[in-house]
Amino acid sequence: MKIALSAASILCLVFTSSLLAQQQPGLSNEWDVHKTLEAMAHHLEQIAPLVDQANPREWVANGAPETYIAQWNSCRSGLKAVVYDLRKLSRNPEKLTDSLEALFRVRALESLLGSFSDGLRKYHNPPMADMLNAVIAQNGAHRDRLQQYVLELAAEKEQAFRVADEEAQRCRGSIARQPSRDRVTPVKPGRN
């Protein structure tokens, strides 16, 4: 009986793992995702010199709010962090948590850069603000592809979990339906 249970369990595990190993047809291939992430990192690296050229301390001296200094520092550190995250994700794009984190950080950075661009336009150099906005816009298509990939990856992980759960339920049911042997304690011949 133990052998039958073990064989059934092994068959269930083998079947479940083979289902989980299959890739959904709608999921982008790893090479395309790698190219998208590298392109995003490259565009963000182009933004860094534009942000570095700005000097919000001069803006504050000319009447700008001091929050632009904090934004400037956040933009500079955020650019480095997001580029690092994108390159890290590029090495292992199947990791859903890293994909979500990178997407959220890109979105937050774009919002921060947009606000900083407004200050750049008002207090420093409107053409430089236009260049910054143009580079951010160029990254939009890549960001949208990343977002689509994250949605596909989440759907794939959800589907794999559902299949694994259904298969585990089926295996448990199969094992539970197997007849159990009543354990009878053998009678020892008595000594009279």
Tab-separated table of C-alpha atoms in Angstrom:
chain	number	residue	atom	x	y	z
A	1	MET	CA	0.000	0.000	0.000
A	2	LYS	CA	2.797	2.421	0.846
A	3	ILE	CA	4.392	1.703	-2.513
A	4	ALA	CA	1.119	2.494	-4.314
A	5	LEU	CA	0.751	5.759	-2.425
A	6	SER	CA	4.316	6.751	-3.171
A	7	ALA	CA	3.953	5.925	-6.864
A	8	ALA	CA	0.727	7.933	-7.099
A	9	SER	CA	2.353	10.862	-5.318
A	10	ILE	CA	5.380	10.751	-7.606
A	11	LEU	CA	3.183	10.633	-10.719
A	12	CYS	CA	1.215	13.637	-9.464
A	13	LEU	CA	4.391	15.600	-8.785
A	14	VAL	CA	5.896	14.760	-12.179
A	15	PHE	CA	2.715	15.759	-13.991
A	16	THR	CA	2.373	18.990	-12.019
A	17	SER	CA	5.997	20.012	-12.540
A	18	SER	CA	5.758	19.381	-16.285
A	19	LEU	CA	2.681	21.606	-16.468
A	20	LEU	CA	4.441	24.360	-14.542
A	21	ALA	CA	7.497	24.179	-16.799
A	22	GLN	CA	5.497	24.974	-19.937
A	23	GLN	CA	5.560	28.613	-21.036
A	24	GLN	CA	2.341	30.374	-21.925
A	25	PRO	CA	2.160	31.194	-25.629
A	26	GLY	CA	1.312	34.857	-24.896
A	27	LEU	CA	4.360	35.553	-22.733
A	28	SER	CA	7.091	37.616	-24.391
A	29	ASN	CA	10.305	35.738	-24.972
A	30	GLU	CA	13.259	36.400	-22.719
A	31	TRP	CA	15.387	38.009	-25.450
A	32	ASP	CA	12.717	40.633	-26.248
A	33	VAL	CA	12.294	41.424	-22.573
A	34	HIS	CA	16.070	41.717	-22.179
A	35	LYS	CA	16.249	44.169	-25.122
A	36	THR	CA	13.379	46.239	-23.718
A	37	LEU	CA	14.956	46.457	-20.270
A	38	GLU	CA	18.370	47.374	-21.682
A	39	ALA	CA	16.782	50.061	-23.888
A	40	MET	CA	14.969	51.503	-20.865
A	41	ALA	CA	18.182	51.555	-18.845
A	42	HIS	CA	20.007	53.240	-21.738
A	43	HIS	CA	17.354	55.969	-22.071
A	44	LEU	CA	17.402	56.619	-18.348
A	45	GLU	CA	21.190	56.901	-18.424
A	46	GLN	CA	20.741	59.648	-21.047
A	47	ILE	CA	18.579	61.574	-18.599
A	48	ALA	CA	21.252	61.643	-15.868
A	49	PRO	CA	23.490	64.266	-17.559
A	50	LEU	CA	20.485	66.535	-18.135
A	51	VAL	CA	19.509	66.312	-14.474
A	52	ASP	CA	23.123	66.767	-13.344
A	53	GLN	CA	23.452	69.990	-15.388
A	54	ALA	CA	20.609	71.597	-13.486
A	55	ASN	CA	21.532	73.527	-10.375
A	56	PRO	CA	18.432	73.979	-8.229
A	57	ARG	CA	20.430	75.785	-5.546
A	58	GLU	CA	20.671	78.707	-7.979
A	59	TRP	CA	16.941	78.432	-8.590
A	60	VAL	CA	16.262	78.732	-4.857
A	61	ALA	CA	18.493	81.818	-4.719
A	62	ASN	CA	16.266	83.272	-7.450
A	63	GLY	CA	13.005	82.508	-5.635
A	64	ALA	CA	12.221	78.865	-6.447
A	65	PRO	CA	10.902	76.601	-3.685
A	66	GLU	CA	13.532	74.577	-1.843
A	67	THR	CA	11.683	71.371	-2.701
A	68	TYR	CA	13.432	71.414	-6.089
A	69	ILE	CA	16.735	70.652	-4.345
A	70	ALA	CA	15.186	67.561	-2.747
A	71	GLN	CA	13.627	66.597	-6.092
A	72	TRP	CA	16.954	67.013	-7.831
A	73	ASN	CA	18.663	64.727	-5.304
A	74	SER	CA	15.808	62.219	-5.559
A	75	CYS	CA	15.996	62.263	-9.364
A	76	ARG	CA	19.733	61.634	-9.337
A	77	SER	CA	19.565	58.743	-6.869
A	78	GLY	CA	16.352	57.408	-8.423
A	79	LEU	CA	17.902	57.263	-11.885
A	80	LYS	CA	20.822	55.200	-10.603
A	81	ALA	CA	18.545	52.880	-8.641
A	82	VAL	CA	16.106	52.297	-11.504
A	83	VAL	CA	18.903	51.634	-14.005
A	84	TYR	CA	20.359	49.120	-11.538
A	85	ASP	CA	16.933	47.473	-11.046
A	86	LEU	CA	16.326	47.229	-14.793
A	87	ARG	CA	19.708	45.621	-15.416
A	88	LYS	CA	19.159	43.228	-12.515
A	89	LEU	CA	15.730	42.309	-13.884
A	90	SER	CA	17.254	41.831	-17.328
A	91	ARG	CA	19.335	38.979	-15.906
A	92	ASN	CA	16.261	37.224	-14.429
A	93	PRO	CA	13.085	38.561	-16.092
A	94	GLU	CA	10.904	35.679	-14.865
A	95	LYS	CA	10.864	37.015	-11.303
A	96	LEU	CA	7.477	38.652	-10.811
A	97	THR	CA	8.370	40.633	-7.691
A	98	ASP	CA	11.403	42.222	-9.370
A	99	SER	CA	9.324	42.977	-12.476
A	100	LEU	CA	6.649	44.713	-10.432
A	101	GLU	CA	9.207	46.635	-8.392
A	102	ALA	CA	10.984	47.855	-11.536
A	103	LEU	CA	7.715	48.932	-13.167
A	104	PHE	CA	6.549	50.812	-10.060
A	105	ARG	CA	9.920	52.526	-9.668
A	106	VAL	CA	9.976	53.557	-13.341
A	107	ARG	CA	6.483	55.049	-12.997
A	108	ALA	CA	7.418	56.913	-9.804
A	109	LEU	CA	10.641	58.203	-11.361
A	110	GLU	CA	8.796	59.457	-14.446
A	111	SER	CA	6.387	61.359	-12.220
A	112	LEU	CA	9.261	62.866	-10.232
A	113	LEU	CA	11.141	63.795	-13.417
A	114	GLY	CA	7.999	65.423	-14.808
A	115	SER	CA	7.716	67.645	-11.754
A	116	PHE	CA	11.427	68.435	-11.853
A	117	SER	CA	11.092	69.282	-15.551
A	118	ASP	CA	8.490	71.912	-14.670
A	119	GLY	CA	11.005	73.601	-12.365
A	120	LEU	CA	13.722	73.257	-14.981
A	121	ARG	CA	11.477	75.003	-17.502
A	122	LYS	CA	10.424	77.781	-15.127
A	123	TYR	CA	13.679	78.526	-13.307
A	124	HIS	CA	16.526	77.374	-15.527
A	125	ASN	CA	16.304	76.456	-19.202
A	126	PRO	CA	13.115	75.674	-21.180
A	127	PRO	CA	14.964	73.903	-24.059
A	128	MET	CA	16.683	71.633	-21.526
A	129	ALA	CA	13.276	70.806	-20.031
A	130	ASP	CA	12.061	69.953	-23.547
A	131	MET	CA	15.043	67.627	-24.028
A	132	LEU	CA	14.344	65.953	-20.697
A	133	ASN	CA	10.691	65.461	-21.604
A	134	ALA	CA	11.656	64.093	-25.033
A	135	VAL	CA	13.931	61.446	-23.528
A	136	ILE	CA	11.233	60.515	-21.001
A	137	ALA	CA	8.725	60.212	-23.861
A	138	GLN	CA	11.101	57.980	-25.838
A	139	ASN	CA	11.103	55.606	-22.899
A	140	GLY	CA	7.292	55.468	-22.921
A	141	ALA	CA	7.059	52.694	-25.505
A	142	HIS	CA	9.575	50.595	-23.575
A	143	ARG	CA	7.723	51.223	-20.323
A	144	ASP	CA	4.466	50.138	-21.961
A	145	ARG	CA	6.131	46.918	-23.174
A	146	LEU	CA	7.438	46.284	-19.658
A	147	GLN	CA	3.970	46.850	-18.258
A	148	GLN	CA	2.469	44.418	-20.791
A	149	TYR	CA	5.147	41.859	-19.943
A	150	VAL	CA	4.444	42.205	-16.208
A	151	LEU	CA	0.734	41.623	-16.860
A	152	GLU	CA	1.524	38.552	-18.979
A	153	LEU	CA	3.953	37.240	-16.363
A	154	ALA	CA	1.413	37.713	-13.564
A	155	ALA	CA	-1.245	35.912	-15.626
A	156	GLU	CA	1.182	33.058	-16.314
A	157	LYS	CA	2.101	32.715	-12.643
A	158	GLU	CA	-1.581	32.818	-11.684
A	159	GLN	CA	-2.412	30.136	-14.269
A	160	ALA	CA	0.486	27.945	-13.115
A	161	PHE	CA	-0.672	28.260	-9.518
A	162	ARG	CA	-4.245	27.381	-10.494
A	163	VAL	CA	-3.105	24.310	-12.455
A	164	ALA	CA	-0.821	23.188	-9.631
A	165	ASP	CA	-3.621	23.637	-7.100
A	166	GLU	CA	-6.113	21.699	-9.247
A	167	GLU	CA	-3.590	18.921	-9.813
A	168	ALA	CA	-2.775	18.749	-6.111
A	169	GLN	CA	-6.500	18.470	-5.353
A	170	ARG	CA	-6.847	15.724	-7.959
A	171	CYS	CA	-3.865	13.844	-6.510
A	172	ARG	CA	-5.239	14.137	-2.971
A	173	GLY	CA	-8.595	12.849	-4.171
A	174	SER	CA	-6.948	9.962	-5.991
A	175	ILE	CA	-4.983	8.997	-2.917
A	176	ALA	CA	-8.031	9.331	-0.651
A	177	ARG	CA	-10.101	7.030	-2.894
A	178	GLN	CA	-7.608	4.197	-2.697
A	179	PRO	CA	-8.847	1.394	-0.448
A	180	SER	CA	-7.193	1.253	2.898
A	181	ARG	CA	-6.120	-2.016	4.375
A	182	ASP	CA	-7.447	-2.667	7.799
A	183	ARG	CA	-4.609	-3.330	10.036
A	184	VAL	CA	-5.230	-6.498	11.908
A	185	THR	CA	-2.900	-7.336	14.670
A	186	PRO	CA	-1.648	-10.836	14.059
A	187	VAL	CA	-2.460	-13.261	16.820
A	188	LYS	CA	0.615	-14.768	18.325
A	189	PRO	CA	0.385	-18.413	19.043
A	190	GLY	CA	0.011	-18.726	22.748
A	191	ARG	CA	1.963	-20.939	25.001
A	192	ASN	CA	-0.130	-23.099	27.154
